[in-house]
Short mmCIF file of C-alpha atoms in Angstrom, two decimals:
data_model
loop_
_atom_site.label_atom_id
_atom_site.label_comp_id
_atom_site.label_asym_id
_atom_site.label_seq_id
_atom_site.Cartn_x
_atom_site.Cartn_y
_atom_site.Cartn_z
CA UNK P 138 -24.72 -36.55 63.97
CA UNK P 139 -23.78 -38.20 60.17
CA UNK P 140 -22.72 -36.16 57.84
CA UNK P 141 -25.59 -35.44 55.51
CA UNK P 142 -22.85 -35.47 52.46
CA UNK P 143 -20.79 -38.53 53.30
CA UNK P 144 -23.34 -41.23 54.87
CA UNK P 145 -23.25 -44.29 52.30
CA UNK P 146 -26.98 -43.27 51.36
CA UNK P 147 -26.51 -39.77 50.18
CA UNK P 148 -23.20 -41.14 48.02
CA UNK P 149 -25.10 -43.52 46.37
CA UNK P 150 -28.10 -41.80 45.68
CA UNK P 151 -25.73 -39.47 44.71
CA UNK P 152 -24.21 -42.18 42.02
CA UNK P 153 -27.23 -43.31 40.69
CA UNK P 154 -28.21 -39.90 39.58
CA UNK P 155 -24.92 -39.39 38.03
CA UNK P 156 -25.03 -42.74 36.32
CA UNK P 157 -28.13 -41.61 34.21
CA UNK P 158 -26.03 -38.97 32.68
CA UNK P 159 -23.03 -41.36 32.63
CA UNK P 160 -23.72 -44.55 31.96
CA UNK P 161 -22.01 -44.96 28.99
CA UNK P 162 -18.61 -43.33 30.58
CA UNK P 163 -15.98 -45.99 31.26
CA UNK P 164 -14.90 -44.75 34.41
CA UNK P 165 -19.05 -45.02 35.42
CA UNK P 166 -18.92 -48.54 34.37
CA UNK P 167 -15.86 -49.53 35.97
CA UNK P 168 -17.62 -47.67 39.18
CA UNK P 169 -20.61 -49.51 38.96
CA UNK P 170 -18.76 -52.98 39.11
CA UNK P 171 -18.38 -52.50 42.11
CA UNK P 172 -20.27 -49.59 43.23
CA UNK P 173 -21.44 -50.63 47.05
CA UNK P 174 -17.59 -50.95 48.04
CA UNK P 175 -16.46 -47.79 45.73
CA UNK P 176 -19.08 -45.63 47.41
CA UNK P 177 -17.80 -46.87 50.80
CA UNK P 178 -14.24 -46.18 50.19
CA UNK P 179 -15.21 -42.80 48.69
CA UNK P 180 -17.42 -41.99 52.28
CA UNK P 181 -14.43 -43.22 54.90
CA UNK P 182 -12.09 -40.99 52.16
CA UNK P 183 -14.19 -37.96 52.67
CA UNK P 184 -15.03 -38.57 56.09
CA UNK P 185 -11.03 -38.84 56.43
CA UNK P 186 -10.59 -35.52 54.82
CA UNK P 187 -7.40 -37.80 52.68
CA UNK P 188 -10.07 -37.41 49.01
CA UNK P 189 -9.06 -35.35 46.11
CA UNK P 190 -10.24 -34.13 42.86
CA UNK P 191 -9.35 -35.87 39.97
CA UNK P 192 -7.57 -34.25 37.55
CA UNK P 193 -10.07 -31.95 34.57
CA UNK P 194 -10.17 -32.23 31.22
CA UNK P 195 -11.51 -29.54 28.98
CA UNK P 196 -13.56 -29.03 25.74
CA UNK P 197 -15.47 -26.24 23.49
CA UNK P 198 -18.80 -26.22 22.85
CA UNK P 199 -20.77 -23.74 20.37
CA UNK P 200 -24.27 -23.37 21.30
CA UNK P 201 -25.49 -21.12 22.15
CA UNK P 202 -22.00 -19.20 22.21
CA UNK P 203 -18.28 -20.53 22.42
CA UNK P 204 -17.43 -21.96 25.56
CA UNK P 205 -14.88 -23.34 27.22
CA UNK P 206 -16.36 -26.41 29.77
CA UNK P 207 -14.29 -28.26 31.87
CA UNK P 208 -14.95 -31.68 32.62
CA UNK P 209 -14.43 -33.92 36.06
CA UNK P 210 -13.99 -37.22 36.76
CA UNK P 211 -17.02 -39.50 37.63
CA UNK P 212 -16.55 -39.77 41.17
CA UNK P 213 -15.84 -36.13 41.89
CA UNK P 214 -19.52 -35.58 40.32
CA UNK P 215 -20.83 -38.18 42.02
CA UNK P 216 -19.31 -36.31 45.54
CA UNK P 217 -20.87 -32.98 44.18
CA UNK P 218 -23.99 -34.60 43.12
CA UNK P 219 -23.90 -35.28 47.06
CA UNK P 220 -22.84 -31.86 48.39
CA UNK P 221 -25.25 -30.04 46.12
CA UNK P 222 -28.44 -32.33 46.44
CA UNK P 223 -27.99 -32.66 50.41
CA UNK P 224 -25.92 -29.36 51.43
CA UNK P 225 -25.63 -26.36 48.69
CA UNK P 226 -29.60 -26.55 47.35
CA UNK P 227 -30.94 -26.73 50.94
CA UNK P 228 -28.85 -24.10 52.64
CA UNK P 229 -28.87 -21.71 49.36
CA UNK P 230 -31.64 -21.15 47.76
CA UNK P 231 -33.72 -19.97 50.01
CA UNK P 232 -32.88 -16.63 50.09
CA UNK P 233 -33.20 -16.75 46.48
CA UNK P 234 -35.75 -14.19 45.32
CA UNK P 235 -38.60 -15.47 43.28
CA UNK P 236 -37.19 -13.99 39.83
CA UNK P 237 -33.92 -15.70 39.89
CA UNK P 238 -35.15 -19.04 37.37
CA UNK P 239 -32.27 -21.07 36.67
CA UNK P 240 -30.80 -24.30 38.08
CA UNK P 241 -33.75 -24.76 40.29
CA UNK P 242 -36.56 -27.37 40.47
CA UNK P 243 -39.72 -25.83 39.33
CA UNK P 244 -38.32 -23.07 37.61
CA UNK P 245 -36.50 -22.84 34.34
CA UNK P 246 -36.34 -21.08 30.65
CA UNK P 247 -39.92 -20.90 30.19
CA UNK P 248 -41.46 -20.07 33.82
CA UNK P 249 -39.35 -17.07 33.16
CA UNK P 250 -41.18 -16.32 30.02
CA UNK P 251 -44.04 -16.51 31.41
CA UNK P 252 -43.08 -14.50 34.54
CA UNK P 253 -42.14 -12.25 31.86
CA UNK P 254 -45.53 -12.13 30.20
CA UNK P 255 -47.53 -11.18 33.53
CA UNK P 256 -44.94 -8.62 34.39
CA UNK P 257 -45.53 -7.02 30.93
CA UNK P 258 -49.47 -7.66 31.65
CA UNK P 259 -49.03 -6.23 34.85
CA UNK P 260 -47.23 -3.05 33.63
CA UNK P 261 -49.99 -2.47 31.13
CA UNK P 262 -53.18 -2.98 32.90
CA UNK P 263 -51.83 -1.27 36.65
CA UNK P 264 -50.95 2.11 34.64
CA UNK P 265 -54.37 1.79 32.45
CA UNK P 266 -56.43 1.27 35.77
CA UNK P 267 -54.45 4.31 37.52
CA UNK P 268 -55.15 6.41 34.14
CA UNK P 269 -58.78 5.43 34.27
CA UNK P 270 -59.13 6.22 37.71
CA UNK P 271 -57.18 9.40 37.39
CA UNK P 272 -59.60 10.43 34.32
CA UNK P 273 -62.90 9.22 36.14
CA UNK P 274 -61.76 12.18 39.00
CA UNK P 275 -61.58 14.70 36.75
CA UNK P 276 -65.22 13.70 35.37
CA UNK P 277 -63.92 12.38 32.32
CA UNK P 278 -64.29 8.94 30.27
CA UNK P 279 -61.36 6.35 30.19
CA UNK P 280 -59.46 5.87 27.05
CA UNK P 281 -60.11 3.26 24.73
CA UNK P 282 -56.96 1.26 25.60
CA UNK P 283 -55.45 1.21 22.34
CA UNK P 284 -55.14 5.07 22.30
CA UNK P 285 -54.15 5.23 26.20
CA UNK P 286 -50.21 4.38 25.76
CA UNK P 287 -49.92 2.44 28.31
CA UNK P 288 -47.22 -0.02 26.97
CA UNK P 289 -45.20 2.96 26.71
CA UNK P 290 -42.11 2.64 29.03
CA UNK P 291 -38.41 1.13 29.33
CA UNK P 292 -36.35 -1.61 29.65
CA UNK P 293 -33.07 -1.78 31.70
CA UNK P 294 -31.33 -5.09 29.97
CA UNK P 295 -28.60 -5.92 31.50
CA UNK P 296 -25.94 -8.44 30.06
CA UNK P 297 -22.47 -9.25 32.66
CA UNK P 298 -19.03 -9.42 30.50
CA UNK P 299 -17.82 -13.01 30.66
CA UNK P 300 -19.68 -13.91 34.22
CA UNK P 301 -18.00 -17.44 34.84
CA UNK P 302 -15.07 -16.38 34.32
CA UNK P 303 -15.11 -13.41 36.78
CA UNK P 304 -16.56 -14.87 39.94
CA UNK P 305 -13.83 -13.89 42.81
CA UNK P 306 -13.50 -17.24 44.62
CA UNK P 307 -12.68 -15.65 48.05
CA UNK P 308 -15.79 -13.44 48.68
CA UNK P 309 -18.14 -16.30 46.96
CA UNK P 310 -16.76 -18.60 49.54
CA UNK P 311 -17.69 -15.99 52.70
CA UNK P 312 -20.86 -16.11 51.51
CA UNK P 313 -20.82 -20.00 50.98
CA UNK P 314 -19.62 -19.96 54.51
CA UNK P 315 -22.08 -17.93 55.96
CA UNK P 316 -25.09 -20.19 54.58
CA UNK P 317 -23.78 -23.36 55.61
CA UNK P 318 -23.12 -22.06 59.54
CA UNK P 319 -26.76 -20.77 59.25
CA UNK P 320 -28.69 -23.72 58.22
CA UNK P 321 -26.81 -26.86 58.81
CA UNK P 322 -27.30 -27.79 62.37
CA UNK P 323 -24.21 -29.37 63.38
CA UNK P 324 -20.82 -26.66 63.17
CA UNK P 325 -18.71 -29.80 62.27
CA UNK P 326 -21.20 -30.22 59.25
CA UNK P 327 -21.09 -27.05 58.02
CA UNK P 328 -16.98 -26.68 58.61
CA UNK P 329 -16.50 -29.80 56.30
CA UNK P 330 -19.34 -28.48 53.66
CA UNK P 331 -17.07 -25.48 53.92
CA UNK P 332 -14.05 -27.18 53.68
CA UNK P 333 -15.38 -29.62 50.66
CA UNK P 334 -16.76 -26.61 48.62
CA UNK P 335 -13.49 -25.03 48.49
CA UNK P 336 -11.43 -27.47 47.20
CA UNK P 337 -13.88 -27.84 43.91
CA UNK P 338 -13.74 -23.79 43.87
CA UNK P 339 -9.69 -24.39 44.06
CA UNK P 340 -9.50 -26.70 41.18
CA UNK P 341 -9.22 -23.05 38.72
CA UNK P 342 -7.57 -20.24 38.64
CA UNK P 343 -9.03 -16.50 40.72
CA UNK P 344 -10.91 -15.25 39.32
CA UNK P 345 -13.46 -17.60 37.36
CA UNK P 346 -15.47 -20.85 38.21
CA UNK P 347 -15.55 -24.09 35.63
CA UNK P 348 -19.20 -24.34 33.45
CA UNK P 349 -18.86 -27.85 33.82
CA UNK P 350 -19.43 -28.45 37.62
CA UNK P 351 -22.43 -28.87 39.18
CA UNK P 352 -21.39 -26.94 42.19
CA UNK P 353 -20.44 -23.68 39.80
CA UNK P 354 -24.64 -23.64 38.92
CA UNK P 355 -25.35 -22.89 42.59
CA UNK P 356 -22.51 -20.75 43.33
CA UNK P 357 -23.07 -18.55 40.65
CA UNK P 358 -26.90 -17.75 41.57
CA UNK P 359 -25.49 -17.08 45.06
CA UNK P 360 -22.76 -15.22 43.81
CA UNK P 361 -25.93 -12.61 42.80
CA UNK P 362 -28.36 -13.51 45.49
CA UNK P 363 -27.07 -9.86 47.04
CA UNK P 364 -27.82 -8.04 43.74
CA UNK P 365 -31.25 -9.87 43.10
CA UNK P 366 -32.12 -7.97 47.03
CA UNK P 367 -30.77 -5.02 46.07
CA UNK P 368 -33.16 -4.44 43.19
CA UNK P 369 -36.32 -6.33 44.81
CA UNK P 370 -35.94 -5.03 48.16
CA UNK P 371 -33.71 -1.44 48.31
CA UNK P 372 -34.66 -0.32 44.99
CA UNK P 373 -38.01 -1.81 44.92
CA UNK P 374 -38.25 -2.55 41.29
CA UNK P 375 -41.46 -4.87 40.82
CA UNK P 376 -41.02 -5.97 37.25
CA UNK P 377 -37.15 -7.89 37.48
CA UNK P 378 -36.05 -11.18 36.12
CA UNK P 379 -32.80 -13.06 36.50
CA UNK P 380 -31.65 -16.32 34.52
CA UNK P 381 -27.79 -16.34 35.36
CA UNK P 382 -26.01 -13.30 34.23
CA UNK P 383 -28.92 -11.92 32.21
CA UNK P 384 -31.12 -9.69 33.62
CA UNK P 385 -33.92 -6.75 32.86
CA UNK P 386 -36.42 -4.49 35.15
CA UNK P 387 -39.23 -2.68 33.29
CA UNK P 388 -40.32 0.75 34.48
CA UNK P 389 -42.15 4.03 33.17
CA UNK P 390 -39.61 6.08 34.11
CA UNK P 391 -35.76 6.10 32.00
CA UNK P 392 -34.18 8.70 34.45
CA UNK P 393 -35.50 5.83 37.18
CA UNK P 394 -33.72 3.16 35.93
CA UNK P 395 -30.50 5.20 34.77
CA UNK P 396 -30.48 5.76 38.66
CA UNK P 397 -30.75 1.65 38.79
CA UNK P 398 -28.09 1.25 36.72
CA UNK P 399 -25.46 2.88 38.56
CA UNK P 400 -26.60 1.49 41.78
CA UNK P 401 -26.06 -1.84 40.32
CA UNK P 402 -22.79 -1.26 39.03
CA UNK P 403 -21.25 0.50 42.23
CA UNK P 404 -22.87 -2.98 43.94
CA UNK P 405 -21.21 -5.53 41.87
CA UNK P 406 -17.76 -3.96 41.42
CA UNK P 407 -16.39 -5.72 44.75
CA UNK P 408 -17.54 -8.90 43.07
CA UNK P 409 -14.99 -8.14 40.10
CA UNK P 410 -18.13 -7.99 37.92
CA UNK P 411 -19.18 -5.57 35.10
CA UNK P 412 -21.51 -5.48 32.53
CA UNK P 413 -20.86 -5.74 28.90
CA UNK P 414 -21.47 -3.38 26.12
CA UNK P 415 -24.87 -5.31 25.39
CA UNK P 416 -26.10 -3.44 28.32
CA UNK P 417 -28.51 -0.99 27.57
CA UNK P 418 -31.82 1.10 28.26
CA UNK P 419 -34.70 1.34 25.31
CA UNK P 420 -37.93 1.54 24.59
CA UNK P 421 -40.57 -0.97 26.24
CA UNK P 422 -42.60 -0.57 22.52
CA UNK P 423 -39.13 -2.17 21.20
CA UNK P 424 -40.01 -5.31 22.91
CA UNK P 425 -37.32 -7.65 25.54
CA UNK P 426 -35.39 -10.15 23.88
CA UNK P 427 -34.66 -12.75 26.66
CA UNK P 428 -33.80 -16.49 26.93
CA UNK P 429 -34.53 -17.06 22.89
CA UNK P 430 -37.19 -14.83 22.58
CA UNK P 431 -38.25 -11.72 21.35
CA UNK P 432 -41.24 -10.55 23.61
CA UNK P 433 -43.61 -7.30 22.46
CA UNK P 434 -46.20 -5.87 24.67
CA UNK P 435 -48.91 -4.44 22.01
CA UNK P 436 -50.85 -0.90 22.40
CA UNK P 437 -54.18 -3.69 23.56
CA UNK P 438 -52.08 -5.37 26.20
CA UNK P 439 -51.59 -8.38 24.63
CA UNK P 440 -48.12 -10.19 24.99
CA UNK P 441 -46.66 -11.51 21.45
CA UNK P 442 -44.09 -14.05 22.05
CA UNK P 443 -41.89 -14.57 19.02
CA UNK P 444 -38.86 -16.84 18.72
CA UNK P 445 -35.22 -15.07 17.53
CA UNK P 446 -34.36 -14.98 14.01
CA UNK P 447 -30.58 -16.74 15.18
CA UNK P 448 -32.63 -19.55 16.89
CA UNK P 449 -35.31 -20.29 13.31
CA UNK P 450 -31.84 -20.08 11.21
CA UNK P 451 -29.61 -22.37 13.74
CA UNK P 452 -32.22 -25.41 13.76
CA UNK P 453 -32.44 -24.65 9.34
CA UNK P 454 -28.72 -25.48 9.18
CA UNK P 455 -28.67 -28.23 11.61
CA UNK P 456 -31.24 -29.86 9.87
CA UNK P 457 -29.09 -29.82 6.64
CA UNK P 458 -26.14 -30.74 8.82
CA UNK P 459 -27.79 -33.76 9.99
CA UNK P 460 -28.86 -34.98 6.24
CA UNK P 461 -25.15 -35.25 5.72
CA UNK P 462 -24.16 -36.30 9.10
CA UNK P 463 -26.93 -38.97 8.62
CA UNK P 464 -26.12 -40.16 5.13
CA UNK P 465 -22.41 -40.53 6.29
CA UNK P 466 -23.52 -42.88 8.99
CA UNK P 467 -22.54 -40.78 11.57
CA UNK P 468 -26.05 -39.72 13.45
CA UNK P 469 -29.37 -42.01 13.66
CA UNK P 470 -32.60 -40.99 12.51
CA UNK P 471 -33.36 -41.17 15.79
CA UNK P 472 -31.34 -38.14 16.93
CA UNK P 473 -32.52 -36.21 14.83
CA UNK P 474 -35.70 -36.91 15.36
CA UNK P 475 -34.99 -36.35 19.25
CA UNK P 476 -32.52 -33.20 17.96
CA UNK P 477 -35.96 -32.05 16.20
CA UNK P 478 -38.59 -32.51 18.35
CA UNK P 479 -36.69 -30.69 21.22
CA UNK P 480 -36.14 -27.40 19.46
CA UNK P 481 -40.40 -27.64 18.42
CA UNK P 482 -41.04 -28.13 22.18
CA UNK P 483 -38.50 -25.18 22.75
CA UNK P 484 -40.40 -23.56 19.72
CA UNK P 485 -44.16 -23.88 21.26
CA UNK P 486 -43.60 -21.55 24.16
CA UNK P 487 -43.85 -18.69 21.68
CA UNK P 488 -46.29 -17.61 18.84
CA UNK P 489 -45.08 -19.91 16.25
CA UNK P 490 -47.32 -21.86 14.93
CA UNK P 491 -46.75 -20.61 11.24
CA UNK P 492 -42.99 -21.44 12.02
CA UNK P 493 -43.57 -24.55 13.36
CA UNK P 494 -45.79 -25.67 9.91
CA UNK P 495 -42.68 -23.82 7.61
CA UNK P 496 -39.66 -25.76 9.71
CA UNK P 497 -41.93 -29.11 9.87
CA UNK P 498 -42.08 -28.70 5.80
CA UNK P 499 -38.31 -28.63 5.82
CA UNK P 500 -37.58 -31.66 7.87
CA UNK P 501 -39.62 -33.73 6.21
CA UNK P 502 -38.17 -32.69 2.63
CA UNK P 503 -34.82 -33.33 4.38
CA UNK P 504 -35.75 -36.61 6.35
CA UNK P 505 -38.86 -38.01 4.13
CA UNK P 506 -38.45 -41.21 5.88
CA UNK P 507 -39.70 -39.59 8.85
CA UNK P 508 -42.85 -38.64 7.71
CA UNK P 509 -45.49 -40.03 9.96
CA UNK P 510 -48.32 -41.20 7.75
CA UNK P 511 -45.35 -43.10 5.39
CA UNK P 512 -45.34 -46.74 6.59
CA UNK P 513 -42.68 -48.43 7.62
CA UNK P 514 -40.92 -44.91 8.93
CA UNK P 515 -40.43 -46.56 12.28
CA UNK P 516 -39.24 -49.49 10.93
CA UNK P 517 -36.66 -47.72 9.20
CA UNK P 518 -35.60 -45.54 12.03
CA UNK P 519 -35.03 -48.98 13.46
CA UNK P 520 -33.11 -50.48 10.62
CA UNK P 521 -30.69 -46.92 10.55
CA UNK P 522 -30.41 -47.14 14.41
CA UNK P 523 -29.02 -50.38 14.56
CA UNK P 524 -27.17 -50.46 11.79
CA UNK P 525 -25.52 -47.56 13.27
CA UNK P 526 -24.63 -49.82 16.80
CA UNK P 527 -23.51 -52.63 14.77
CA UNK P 528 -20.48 -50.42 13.13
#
């Protein structure tokens, strides 16, 4: 049987992906000259067990915290590109429970608001329908909703202390292991999968995976795939959410989820995990911030979706950032358009349309040669954008 990672059609499928992230790189162009025999060479290398990682390089970034990422070279992405796409995705995720959104097709940032939404509907309207019922027995008339309370409750939120940086390589690779023998069909497969995975994991110090790998976004779900059961299944919380190392569960019931909370705790300590002091248990009526968002669930049911203060003030001093960056000839018009128009999409998940019209005024104070009804705007975009290339 091929290997599924190491066949000449995985590897370049798996370089033409990385190339639209990389195209400008010079070790992607210097690949691409000739990239038929490269991703040969790099197969009978693999196949031969003789290939190595390329040395890392790191950098900082600053959104939306400090961050160390470290950096490979372009043909070790393009080989986890291939070990993700064709071994890790297939044989991982799925075991993954349905709240676990991120680094997955389909899911995402905002399917977990709006998982987040229906749980908070669901809360409401199950505990107003077993009130109503409750009151009907008794021969009495249900509450008018607003007065019944029932968006009274709590919120375990639950925040892991420096996450990346903690994952024990040796148990993440048993259970690495123990995917790849159960779903790939060959044993020789699975052994070099196995064998492959580990050297990436290798390439930094225990504890602690690098942000900048692709294969550190799948480990690190799996690396929680046990705790995501433990809540769903053994506890049998029915309003949890996962996106990487933040998490919450919504229930009536504080002394409940202090109960929760130790479980969880006890469960991840052989992981060399712990939670951070952001950790906490509160009101429901407080509302959830989570993934940029502050979420409220009203006294009427009604979910108000409101973007974080940190998020409206970031974009106000980029935007004044890029005026300058812009004037010194150092961004296009067109990024910041792009820069812009991301952070509105980003922006439109919530109930913001009152922000939306206030930033919008802004930017187009800041960038009048934006404005859409002024002529020539895209002409001038044009002019700045390749006068820009041409320096």
């Amino acid at each position: 049987m091929s290997n599924i990672v190491t066949d000449f059609n995985s590897l370049y499928v798996a370089y033409r992906k990385t190339r639209r992230q990389k195209w400008h790189s010079p070790t992607a162009l210097r690949y691409g000259l000739n990239a038929l025999e490269n991703t040969v060479s790099l197969g009978r290398s693999l196949d031969a067990r003789t290939f190595r990682p390329s040395p890392t390089y790191t950098f900082r970034v600053y959104e939306p915290k400090e961050r160390i990422v470290i950096a490979n070279a372009f043909v070790d992405k393009v080989v986890q590109h291939s070990l993700c796409d064709n071994a890790m995705q297939p044989c991982f995720t799925p075991s993954f429970v349905r709240d676990n959104y991120a680094s997955q097709v389909g899911k995402g940032t905002h399917d977990a608001l709006d998982r987040l939404e229906g749980f908070m509907r669901h809360y409401y309207f199950s505990r107003k329908a077993a009130a109503d019922k409750a009151r009907r027995e008794q021969g009495l008339a249900p509450l008018p909703a607003h007065e019944g309370g029932y968006h009274k409750g709590y919120v375990l939120k639950g925040d892991f202390s420096k996450y990346f940086y903690s994952i024990l390589h040796e148990p993440l690779k048993e259970m690495a292991r123990k995917k790849f023998r159960k779903r790939l069909p060959d044993a020789d497969v699975a052994e070099f999968c196995d064998w492959l995975l580990c050297l990436f994991i290798d390439m930094t110090p225990d504890p602690g995976l690098p942000i900048g790998f692709q294969t550190s976004q799948l480990l690190a779900l799996l690396n929680l795939d046990g705790l995501d059961h433990l809540v769903k299944d053994e506890l049998g919380a029915k309003f949890y959410g996962r996106y990487m190392d933040d998490f919450y569960i919504i229930h009536e019931d504080k002394r409940q989820l202090e109960a929760w909370l130790a479980r969880i705790e006890e469960f991840i300590e052989p992981l060399g995990l712990r939670l951070n002091q952001k950790t906490q248990i509160f009101p429901l009526a407080q509302g959830l911030d989570f993934l940029g968002f502050h979420s409220y669930l009203t006294p009427t049911g009604k979910v108000i979706r409101k973007i974080r203060d940190d998020s409206k003030n970031n974009m106000r001093r980029r935007l004044k950032k890029y005026r300058r960056l812009v004037d010194e000839r150092r961004m296009t018009l067109r990024q910041v358009k792009a820069s812009y128009e991301s952070w509105k999409g980003h922006a439109s998940h919530g109930d913001t349309h009152r922000l939306v019209q206030n930033t919008d005024a802004l930017f187009y104070a800041l960038f009048p040669e934006l404005k859409p009804q002024q002529k020539g705007a895209d002409a001038n975009v044009k002019e700045n954008e390749h006068s820009d290339r041409g320096q």
